[in-house]
XYZ file of C-alpha atoms in Angstrom:
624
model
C -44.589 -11.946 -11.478
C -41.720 -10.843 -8.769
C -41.554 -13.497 -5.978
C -43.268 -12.336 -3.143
C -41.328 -12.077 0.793
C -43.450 -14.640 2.622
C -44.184 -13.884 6.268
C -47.196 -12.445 8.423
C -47.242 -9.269 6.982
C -49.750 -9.285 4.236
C -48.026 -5.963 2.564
C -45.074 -7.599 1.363
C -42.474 -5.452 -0.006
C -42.436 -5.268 -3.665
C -39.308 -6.846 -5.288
C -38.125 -4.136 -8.026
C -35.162 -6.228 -9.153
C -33.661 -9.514 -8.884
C -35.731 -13.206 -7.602
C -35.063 -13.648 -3.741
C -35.718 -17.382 -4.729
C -32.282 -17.085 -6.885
C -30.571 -16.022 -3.642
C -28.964 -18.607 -1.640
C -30.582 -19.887 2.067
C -28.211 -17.891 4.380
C -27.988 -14.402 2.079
C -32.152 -14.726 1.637
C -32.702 -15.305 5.716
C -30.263 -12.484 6.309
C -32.848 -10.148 3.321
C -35.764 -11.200 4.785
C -35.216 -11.092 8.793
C -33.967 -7.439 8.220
C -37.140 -6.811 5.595
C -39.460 -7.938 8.386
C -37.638 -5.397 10.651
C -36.881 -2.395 8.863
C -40.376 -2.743 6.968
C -38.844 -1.096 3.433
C -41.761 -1.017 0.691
C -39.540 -2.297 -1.579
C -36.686 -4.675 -2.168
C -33.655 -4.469 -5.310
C -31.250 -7.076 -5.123
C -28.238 -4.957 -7.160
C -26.422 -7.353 -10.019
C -23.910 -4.682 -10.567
C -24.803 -3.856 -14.770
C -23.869 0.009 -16.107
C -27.888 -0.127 -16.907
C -28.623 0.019 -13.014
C -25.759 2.036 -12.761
C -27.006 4.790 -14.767
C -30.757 4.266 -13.540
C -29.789 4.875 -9.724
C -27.421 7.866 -10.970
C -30.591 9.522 -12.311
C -32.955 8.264 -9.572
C -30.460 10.226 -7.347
C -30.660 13.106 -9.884
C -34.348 13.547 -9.933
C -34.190 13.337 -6.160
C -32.087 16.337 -5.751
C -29.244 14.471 -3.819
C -26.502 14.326 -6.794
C -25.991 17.072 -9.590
C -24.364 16.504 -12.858
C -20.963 18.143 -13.472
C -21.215 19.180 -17.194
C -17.387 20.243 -17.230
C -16.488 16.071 -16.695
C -17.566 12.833 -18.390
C -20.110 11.248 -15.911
C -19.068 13.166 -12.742
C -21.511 14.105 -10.196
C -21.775 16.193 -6.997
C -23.285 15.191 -3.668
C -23.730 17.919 -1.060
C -24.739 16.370 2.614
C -26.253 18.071 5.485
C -23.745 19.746 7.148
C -24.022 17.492 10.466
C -22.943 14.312 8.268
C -19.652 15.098 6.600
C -17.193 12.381 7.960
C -16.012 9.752 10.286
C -17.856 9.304 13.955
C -15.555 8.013 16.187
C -17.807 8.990 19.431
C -20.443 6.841 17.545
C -18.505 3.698 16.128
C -18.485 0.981 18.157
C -17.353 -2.719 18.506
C -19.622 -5.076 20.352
C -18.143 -8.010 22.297
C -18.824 -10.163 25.705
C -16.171 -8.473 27.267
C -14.644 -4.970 27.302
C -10.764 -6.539 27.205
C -11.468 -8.741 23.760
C -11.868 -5.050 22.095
C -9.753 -2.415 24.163
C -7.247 -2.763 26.557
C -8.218 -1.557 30.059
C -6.585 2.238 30.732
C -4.170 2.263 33.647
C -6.379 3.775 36.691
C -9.990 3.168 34.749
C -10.833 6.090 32.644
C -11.951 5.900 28.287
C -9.785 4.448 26.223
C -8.327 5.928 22.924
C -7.611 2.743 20.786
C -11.294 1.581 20.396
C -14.666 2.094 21.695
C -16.919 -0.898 23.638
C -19.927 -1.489 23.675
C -22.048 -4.447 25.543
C -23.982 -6.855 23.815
C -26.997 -5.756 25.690
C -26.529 -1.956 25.256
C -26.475 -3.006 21.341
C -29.785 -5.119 21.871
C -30.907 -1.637 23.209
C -29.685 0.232 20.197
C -30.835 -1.742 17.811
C -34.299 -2.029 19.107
C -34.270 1.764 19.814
C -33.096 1.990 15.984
C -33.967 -0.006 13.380
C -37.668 -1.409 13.410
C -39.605 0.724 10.563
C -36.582 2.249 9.707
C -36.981 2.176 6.270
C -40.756 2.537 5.475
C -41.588 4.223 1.873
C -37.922 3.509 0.969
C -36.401 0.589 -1.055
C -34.361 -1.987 0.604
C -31.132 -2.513 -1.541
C -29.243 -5.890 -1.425
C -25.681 -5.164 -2.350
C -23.600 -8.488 -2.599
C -19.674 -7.363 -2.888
C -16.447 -8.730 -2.672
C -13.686 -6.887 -0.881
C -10.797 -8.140 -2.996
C -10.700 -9.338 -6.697
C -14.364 -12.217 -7.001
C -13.049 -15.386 -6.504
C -9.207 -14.564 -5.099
C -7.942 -16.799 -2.501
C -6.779 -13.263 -0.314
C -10.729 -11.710 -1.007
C -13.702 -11.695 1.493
C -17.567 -11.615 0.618
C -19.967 -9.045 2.295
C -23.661 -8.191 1.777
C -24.935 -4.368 2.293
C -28.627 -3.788 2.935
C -28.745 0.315 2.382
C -31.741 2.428 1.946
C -29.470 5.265 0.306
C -29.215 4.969 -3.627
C -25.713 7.207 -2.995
C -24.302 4.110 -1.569
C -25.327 1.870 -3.893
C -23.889 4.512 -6.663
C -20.349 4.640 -4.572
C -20.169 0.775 -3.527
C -20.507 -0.239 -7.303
C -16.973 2.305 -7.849
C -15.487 1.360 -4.180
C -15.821 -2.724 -4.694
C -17.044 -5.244 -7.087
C -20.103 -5.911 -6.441
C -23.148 -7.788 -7.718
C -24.476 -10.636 -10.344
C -20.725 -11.980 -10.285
C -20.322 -11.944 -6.416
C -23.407 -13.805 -5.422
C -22.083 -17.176 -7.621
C -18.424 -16.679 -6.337
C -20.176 -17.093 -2.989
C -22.748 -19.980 -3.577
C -23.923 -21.171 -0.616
C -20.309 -19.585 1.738
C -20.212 -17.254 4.540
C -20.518 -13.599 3.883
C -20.200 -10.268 6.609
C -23.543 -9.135 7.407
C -24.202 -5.264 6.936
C -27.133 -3.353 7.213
C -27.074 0.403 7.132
C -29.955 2.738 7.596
C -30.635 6.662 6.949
C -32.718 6.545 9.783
C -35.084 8.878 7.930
C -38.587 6.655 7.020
C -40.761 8.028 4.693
C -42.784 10.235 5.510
C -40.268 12.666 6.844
C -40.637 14.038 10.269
C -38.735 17.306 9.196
C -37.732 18.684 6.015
C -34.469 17.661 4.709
C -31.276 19.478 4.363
C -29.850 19.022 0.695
C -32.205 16.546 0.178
C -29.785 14.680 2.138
C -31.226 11.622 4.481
C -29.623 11.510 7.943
C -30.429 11.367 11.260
C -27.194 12.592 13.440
C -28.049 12.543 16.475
C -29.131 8.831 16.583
C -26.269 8.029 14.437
C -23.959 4.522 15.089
C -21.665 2.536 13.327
C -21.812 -0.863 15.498
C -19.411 -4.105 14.717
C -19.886 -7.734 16.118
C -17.115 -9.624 15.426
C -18.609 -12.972 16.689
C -21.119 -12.930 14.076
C -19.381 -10.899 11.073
C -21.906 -8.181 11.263
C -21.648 -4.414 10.965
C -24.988 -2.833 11.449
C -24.963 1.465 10.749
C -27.662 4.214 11.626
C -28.659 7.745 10.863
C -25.591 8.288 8.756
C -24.806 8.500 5.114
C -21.501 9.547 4.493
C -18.620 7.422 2.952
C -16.677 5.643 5.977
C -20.216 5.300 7.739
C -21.916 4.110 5.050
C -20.025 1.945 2.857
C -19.445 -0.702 5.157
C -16.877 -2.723 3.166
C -14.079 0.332 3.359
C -13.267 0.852 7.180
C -15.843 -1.198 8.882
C -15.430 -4.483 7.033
C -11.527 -4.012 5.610
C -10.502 -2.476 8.224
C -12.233 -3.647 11.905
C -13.650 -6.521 11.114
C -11.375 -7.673 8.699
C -8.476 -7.463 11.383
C -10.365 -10.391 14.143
C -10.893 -12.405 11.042
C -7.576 -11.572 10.022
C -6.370 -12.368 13.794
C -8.101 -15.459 13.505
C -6.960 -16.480 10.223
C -2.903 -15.920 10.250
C -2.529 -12.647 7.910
C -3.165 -9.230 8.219
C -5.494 -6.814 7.606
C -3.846 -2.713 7.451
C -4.453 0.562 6.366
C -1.766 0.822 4.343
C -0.891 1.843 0.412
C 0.825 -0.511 -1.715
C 2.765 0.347 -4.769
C 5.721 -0.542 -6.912
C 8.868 0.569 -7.240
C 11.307 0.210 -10.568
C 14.540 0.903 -10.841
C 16.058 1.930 -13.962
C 17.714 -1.445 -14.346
C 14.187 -3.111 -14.655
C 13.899 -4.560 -11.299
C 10.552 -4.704 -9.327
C 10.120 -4.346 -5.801
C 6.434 -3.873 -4.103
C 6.634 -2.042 -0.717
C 3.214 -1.377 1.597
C 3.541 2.059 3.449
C 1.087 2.882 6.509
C 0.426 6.995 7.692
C -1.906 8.638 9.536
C -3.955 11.210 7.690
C -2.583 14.672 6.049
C 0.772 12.942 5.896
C 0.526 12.134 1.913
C -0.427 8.658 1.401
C -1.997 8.766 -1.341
C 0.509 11.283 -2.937
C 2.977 8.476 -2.401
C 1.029 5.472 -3.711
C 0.636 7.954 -6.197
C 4.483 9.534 -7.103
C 6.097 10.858 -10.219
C 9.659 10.118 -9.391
C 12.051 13.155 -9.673
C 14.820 10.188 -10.505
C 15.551 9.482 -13.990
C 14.236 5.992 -14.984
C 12.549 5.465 -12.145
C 8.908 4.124 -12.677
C 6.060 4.226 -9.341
C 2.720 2.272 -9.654
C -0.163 2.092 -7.793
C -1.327 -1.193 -6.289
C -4.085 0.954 -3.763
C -3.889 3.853 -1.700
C -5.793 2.769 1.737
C -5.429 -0.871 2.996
C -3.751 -4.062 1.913
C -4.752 -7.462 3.034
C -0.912 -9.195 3.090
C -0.699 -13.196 4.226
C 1.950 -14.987 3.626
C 2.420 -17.924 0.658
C 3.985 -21.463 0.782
C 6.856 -20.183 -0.416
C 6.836 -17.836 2.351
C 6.293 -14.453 1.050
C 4.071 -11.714 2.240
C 1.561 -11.246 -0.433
C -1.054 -8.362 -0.612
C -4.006 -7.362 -2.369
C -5.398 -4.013 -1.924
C -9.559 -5.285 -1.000
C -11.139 -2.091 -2.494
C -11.751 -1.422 -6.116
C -11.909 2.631 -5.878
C -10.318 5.226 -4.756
C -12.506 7.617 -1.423
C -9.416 10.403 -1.583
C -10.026 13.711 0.481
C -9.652 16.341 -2.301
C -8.552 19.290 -0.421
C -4.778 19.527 -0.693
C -5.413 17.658 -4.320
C -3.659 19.505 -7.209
C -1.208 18.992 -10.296
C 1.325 19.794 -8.091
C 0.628 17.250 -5.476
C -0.587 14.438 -7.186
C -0.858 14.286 -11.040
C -1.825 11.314 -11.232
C -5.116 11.488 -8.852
C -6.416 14.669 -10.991
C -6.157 12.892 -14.324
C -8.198 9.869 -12.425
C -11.012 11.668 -11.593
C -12.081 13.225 -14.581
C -14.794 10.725 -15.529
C -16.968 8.503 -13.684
C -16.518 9.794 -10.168
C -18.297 10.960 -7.728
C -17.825 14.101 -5.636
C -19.160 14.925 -1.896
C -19.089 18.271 -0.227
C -16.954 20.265 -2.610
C -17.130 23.358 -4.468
C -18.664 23.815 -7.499
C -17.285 26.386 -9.993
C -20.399 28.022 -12.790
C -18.828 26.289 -16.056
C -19.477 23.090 -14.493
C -16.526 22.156 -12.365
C -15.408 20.824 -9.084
C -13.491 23.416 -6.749
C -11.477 22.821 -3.794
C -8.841 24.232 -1.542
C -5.022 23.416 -2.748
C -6.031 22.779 -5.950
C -3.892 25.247 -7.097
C -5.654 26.688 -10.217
C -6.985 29.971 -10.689
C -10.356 30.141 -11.612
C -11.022 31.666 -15.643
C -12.596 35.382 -15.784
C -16.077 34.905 -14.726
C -16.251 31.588 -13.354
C -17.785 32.126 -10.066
C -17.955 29.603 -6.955
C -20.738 27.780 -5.319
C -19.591 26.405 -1.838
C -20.425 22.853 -0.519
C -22.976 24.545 1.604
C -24.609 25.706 -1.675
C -23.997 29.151 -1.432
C -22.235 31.734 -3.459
C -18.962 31.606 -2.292
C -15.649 33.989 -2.667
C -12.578 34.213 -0.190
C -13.730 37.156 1.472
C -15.540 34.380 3.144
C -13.028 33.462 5.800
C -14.189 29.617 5.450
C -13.421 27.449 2.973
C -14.908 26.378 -0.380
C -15.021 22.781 0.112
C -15.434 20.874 3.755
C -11.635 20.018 4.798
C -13.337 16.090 4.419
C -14.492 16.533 1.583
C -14.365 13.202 -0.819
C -13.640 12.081 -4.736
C -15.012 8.504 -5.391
C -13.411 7.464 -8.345
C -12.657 3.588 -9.992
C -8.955 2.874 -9.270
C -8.799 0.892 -12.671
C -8.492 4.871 -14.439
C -5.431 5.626 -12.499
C -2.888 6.346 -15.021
C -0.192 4.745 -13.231
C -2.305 1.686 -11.720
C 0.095 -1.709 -11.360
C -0.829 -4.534 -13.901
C -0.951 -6.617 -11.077
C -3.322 -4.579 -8.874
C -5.868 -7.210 -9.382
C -4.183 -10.364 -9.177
C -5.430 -13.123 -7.602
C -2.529 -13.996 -5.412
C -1.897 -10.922 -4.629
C 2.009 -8.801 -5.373
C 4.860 -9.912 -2.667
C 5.788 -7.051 -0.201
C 9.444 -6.528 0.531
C 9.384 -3.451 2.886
C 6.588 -1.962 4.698
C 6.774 1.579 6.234
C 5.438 3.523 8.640
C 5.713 7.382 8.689
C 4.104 10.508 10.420
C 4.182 14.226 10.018
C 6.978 15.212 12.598
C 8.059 18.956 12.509
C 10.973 18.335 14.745
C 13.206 15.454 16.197
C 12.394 12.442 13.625
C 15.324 11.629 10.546
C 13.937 11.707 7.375
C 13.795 7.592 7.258
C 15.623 5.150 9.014
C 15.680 1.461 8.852
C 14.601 -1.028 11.572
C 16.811 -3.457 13.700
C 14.914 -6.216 13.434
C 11.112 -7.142 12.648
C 10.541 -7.104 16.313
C 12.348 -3.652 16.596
C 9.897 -2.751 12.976
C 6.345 -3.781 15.490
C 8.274 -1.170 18.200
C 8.715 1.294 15.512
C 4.837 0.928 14.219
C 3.491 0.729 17.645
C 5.355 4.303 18.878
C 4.096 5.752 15.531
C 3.184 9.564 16.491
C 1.877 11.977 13.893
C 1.364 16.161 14.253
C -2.446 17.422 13.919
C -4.951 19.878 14.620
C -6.503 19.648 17.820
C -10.298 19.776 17.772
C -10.294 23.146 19.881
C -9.340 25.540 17.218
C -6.701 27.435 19.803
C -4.824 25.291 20.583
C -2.673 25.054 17.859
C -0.860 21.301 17.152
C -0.135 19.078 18.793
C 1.942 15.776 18.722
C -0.830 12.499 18.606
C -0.213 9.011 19.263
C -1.604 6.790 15.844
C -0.400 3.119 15.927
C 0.388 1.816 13.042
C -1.850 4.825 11.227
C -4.627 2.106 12.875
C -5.929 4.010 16.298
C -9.558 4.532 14.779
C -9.716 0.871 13.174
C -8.594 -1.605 15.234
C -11.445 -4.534 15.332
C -9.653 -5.925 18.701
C -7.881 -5.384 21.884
C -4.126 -3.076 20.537
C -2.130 -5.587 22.482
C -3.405 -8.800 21.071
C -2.725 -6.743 17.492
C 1.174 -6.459 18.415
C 1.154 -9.828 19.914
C -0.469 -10.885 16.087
C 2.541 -9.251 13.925
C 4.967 -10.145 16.415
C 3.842 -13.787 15.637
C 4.863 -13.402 12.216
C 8.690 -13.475 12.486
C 7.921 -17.233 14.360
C 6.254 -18.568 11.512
C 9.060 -20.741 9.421
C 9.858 -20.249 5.821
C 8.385 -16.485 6.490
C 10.518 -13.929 4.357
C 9.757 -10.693 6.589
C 9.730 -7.597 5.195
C 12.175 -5.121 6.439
C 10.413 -2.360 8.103
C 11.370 1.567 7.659
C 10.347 4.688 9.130
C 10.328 7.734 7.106
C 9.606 11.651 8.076
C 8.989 13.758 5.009
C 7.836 16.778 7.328
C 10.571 17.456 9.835
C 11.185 21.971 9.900
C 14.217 24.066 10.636
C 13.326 27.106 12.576
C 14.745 28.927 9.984
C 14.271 27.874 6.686
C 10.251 25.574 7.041
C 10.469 22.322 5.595
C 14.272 20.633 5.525
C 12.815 18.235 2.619
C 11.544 18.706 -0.449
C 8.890 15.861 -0.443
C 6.655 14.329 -3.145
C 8.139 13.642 -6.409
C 11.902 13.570 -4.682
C 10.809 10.705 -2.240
C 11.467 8.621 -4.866
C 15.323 9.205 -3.569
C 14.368 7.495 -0.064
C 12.272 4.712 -1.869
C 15.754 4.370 -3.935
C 17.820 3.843 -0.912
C 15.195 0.932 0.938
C 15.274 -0.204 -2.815
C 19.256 -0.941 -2.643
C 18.725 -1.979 1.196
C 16.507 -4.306 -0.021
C 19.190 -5.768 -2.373
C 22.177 -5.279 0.349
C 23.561 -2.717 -1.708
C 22.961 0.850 -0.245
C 25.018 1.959 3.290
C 23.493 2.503 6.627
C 25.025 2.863 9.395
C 23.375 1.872 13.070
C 22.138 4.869 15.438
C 20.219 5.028 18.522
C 16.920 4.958 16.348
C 17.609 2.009 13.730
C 20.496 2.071 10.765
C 20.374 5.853 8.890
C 21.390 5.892 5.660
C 25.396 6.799 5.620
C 27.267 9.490 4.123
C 26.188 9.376 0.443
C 23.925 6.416 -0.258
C 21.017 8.886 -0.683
C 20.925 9.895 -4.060
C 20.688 13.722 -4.544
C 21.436 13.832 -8.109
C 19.389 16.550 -10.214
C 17.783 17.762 -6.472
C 17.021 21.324 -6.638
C 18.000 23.199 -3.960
C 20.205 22.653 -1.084
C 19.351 20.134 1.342
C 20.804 20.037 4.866
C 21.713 16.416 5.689
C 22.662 17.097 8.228
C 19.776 18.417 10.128
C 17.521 16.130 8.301
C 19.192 13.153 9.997
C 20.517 14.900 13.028
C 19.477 13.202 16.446
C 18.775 15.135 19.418
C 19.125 13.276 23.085
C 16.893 15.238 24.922
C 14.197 15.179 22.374
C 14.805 11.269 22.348
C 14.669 11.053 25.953
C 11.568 13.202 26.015
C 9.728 10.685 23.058
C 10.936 7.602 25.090
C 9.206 8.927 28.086
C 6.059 10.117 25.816
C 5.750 6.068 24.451
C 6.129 4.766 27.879
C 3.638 6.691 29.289
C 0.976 6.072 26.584
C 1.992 2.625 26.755
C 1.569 2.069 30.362
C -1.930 4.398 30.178
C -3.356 3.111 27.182
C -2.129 -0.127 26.366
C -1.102 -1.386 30.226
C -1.255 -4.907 31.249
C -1.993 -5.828 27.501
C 1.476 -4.238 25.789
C 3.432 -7.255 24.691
C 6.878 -8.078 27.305
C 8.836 -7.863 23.348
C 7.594 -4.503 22.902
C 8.457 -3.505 26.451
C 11.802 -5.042 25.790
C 12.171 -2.641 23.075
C 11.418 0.317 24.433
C 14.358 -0.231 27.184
C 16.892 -1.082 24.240
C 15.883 2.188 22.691
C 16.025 4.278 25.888
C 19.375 2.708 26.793
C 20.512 3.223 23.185
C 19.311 7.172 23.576
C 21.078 7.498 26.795
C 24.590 6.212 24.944
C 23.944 9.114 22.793
């Protein structure tokens, strides 16, 4: 017989899988404190098999919340209530004594835009508010994972407690996770996360595509102090699976903070050259600027070879022998697949032809997945069904798929995935980048001065996007280090952290680059052709790397001089000169633009170094 949850209630949940005795004393407390809260009727402590795998695919199936995509091997479609389709920022929270440990404090009071706080005893609230019943006539899952390869020296341990099969279904593709995990931990410390649907059974209302939420009592909370995410009322990826943003991401950053190594949301991939030579580079963007097209490339280059390492975030710390070595934490790929096509990224469409799962897109009749950018044309008689479950056709005027929509897919069937993506110590990074999209102003790339100058460069990183009011057409926003929505502490202590690195001795830093594959003429639209050809500006940090390529130094960092790019086999003409051309007044106007978000947003807390480097930059932009 199952062992049986001892405490005062007499209806003890039922344990469906696994022996809570087998668990060890601090993951079994953690199971059975949150049982006696959330009251589930039943517990399932996951060990990770294919068997489980398929038996909570089909659970999911007979409950309506996941439909089988005959076209594909394995594939599945998820369509959510319309009010839970992405990211909350309003709702996601970090919890600490005081407000300065997780933002800095605005100039003149006011919110501010690089983290939200929340008190310990506005939590207690929450919480209490929240979770106690929460999960009544549902199962209690116990997910043990490991963000990172099980038993790496660069990996971290977490525990999920979900009431949503889906997340048990995407967790086992987005980490490794079960049997395996729990004896790599033994008796260790883990990150505690419990995440709710906030929908106990019996329902109060009927359900929207059979899909569990509960919006409007939705939050994604993080306590540093005790390694604990705790998220309610949504089910949707980044909400939901707490190891991807939440635990790699926020909390991963104090530990990493804490710790001596860093914790980004950047790609990582490897570069070739045709003589043979490897060089591993870690590249950080804000979204719709084609990171994962680039962890992704087919080089336009002759014997140039690209390979994926991840597409998201890389944990980098640096060895004895003083090299910055990553490992990309997550075992999956969460892509957005609007904008996905053969076109854009070959090697993504060829992943996700088996054993992935799809949220929120189309589907197409034969038995298909659908989405805008995807560039195909539908075969005579294959109609459309839109993520909102309705016929759909482009008459419409809205689009076939949400714009957040998601593929879930196992990195490991990438066709160009590194043979080193899963080792243990992790691949040694030689350049990291930072990039935006930048219609006007910003040279296609351009190399830092210095690793100090490289933290300026990251912190000033500003990216075009849609506002939220649909009028009001783009504008210019501010994205540190493609990290505004994830930082786990206070932005200034962050720069203080990398600017530490360059003071640690033996380090071999990186050099840092920026890059720009978006910049316009007001003539002509884009100046560069982009994704397979930026293999010819990984080429030129490739021969940096090696001290072969020429720069020469500008007001913005060292440009690559007169031909060191190469342009062999480009089609097209390309206007260099544009493409790198500097403007003064635009400079002047973006030096004035940092200073005044730094001064706003980052205030007393903005490192004197990065100060410093601001005034070498304006004074270098005034020499202009």
């Amino acid at each position: 017989m199952a062992p049986q949850l001892q405490s005062q209630n007499q209806n003890s949940p039922r344990v469906l899988q696994g022996d809570l005795n087998a668990l060890s004393a601090p993951v079994r407390e953690f199971v059975e404190a949150n049982v006696i809260l959330c009251q589930p009727d039943a517990i399932h402590i996951c060990d990770g098999s294919e068997e489980e795998n398929r038996s909570i695919l089909t659970q999911l199936e007979e409950q309506g919340m996941i439909k089988k995509l005959s076209k594909y091997e394995n594939c599945w479609l998820a369509r959510t209530d319309p009010r839970d389709v992405a990211r909350v920022e309003s709702k996601t929270v970090i919890v600490t004594q005081d407000q300065r440990d997780t933002v800095p404090s605005p100039l003149g009071g006011g919110a501010s835009q690089l983290g939200r706080w929340m008190s310990q005893e506005e939590f207690d609230k929450a919480m209490t508010q929240r979770f106690p019943g929460c999960m009544k006539g549902r199962t209690m899952y116990v997910i043990p994972y490991s963000m990172g390869p099980v038993g790496s020296p660069l990996s971290k341990i977490g525990v999920e407690l979900t009431d949503s099969p889906y997340v048990v279904a995407s967790m086992r593709v987005m980490t490794r996770m079960g049997k395996a995990v729990l004896s790599a931990l033994g008796t260790g410390d883990f990150v505690r996360c419990l995440h709710s649907l906030g929908c106990p059974l019996p329902l109060k209302q009927p359900l929207v595509n059979n899909w569990p939420c509960n919006p409007e009592q939705t939050l994604i909370a993080h306590v540093p102090e005790r390694r604990q995410i705790i998220s309610f009322g949504s089910g949707y990826g980044g909400n939901s699976l707490l190891g991807k943003k939440c635990f790699a991401l926020r909390i991963a950053s104090r530990i990493a903070k804490e710790e001596g190594w860093l914790a980004e949301h950047m790609l990582i991939l490897g570069v070739t050259d045709p003589a043979g030579e490897k060089k591993y580079m870690a590249a950080a963007f804000p979204s719709a600027c084609g990171k994962t097209n680039l962890a992704m490339l087919c080089p336009t280059l002759p014997g140039w070879k690209v390979e994926c390492v991840g597409d998201d975030i890389a944990w980098m710390k640096f060895d004895q022998q003083g090299n910055l070595r990553a490992i990309n934490p997550e075992n999956g790929f969460f892509g957005v697949a609007p904008g996905t096509s053969v076109k854009t990224n070959p090697n993504a469409m060829a992943t996700i032809v088996k054993n992935t799962i799809f949220t929120n897109v189309a589907e197409t009749s034969d038995g298909g997945v659908y989405w805008e950018g995807m560039d195909q044309s539908l075969p005579e008689g294959v109609t459309l069904t839109s993520w909102k479950n309705k016929p759909w056709s482009p008459a419409d005027g809205e689009p076939c798929a949400h714009p957040n929509s998601r593929f879930c897919t196992p990195a490991g069937q990438c066709p160009i995935i590194d043979p080193q993506w899963e080792s243990p110590e992790g691949v040694p990074i030689e350049a990291i980048i930072f990039g935006g999209r930048r219609p006007e102003g910003v040279p296609l790339v351009y190399e830092a001065f210095s690793w100090q100058h490289g933290v300026f460069v990251g912190a000033a990183m500003r990216s075009e996007a849609t506002a939220a009011a649909e009028h009001q057409g783009k504008v210019i926003m501010h994205d540190p280090f493609a990290m505004r929505p994830f930082f786990g502490y206070n932005f200034g202590q962050y720069l203080s952290h990398w600017l530490s690195m360059a003071e640690r001795s033996g380090a071999k830093l990186p050099k840092i680059f920026h890059v720009n594959w978006f910049r316009k003429s007001p003539a002509a639209g884009f100046l560069w052709p982009g994704f397979g050809d930026n293999i010819r500006v990984l080429d030129w940090m490739f021969r940096r790397l090696n001290g072969e390529a020429g720069a020469m130094p500008s007001a913005v960092g060292y440009l690559p001089s007169r031909e060191s790019l190469n342009l062999q086999g480009l089609r097209g003409d390309v206007d260099l000169d544009e493409l790198f051309s500097l403007d003064q007044e635009f400079w002047q106007r973006e030096v004035e633009e940092v200073r005044r978000y730094f001064s706003t947003q980052v205030n007393d807390d903005l490192p004197n170094e990065v100060a410093r480097q601001l005034e070498l930059l304006q004074h270098r932009v005034n020499q202009m």
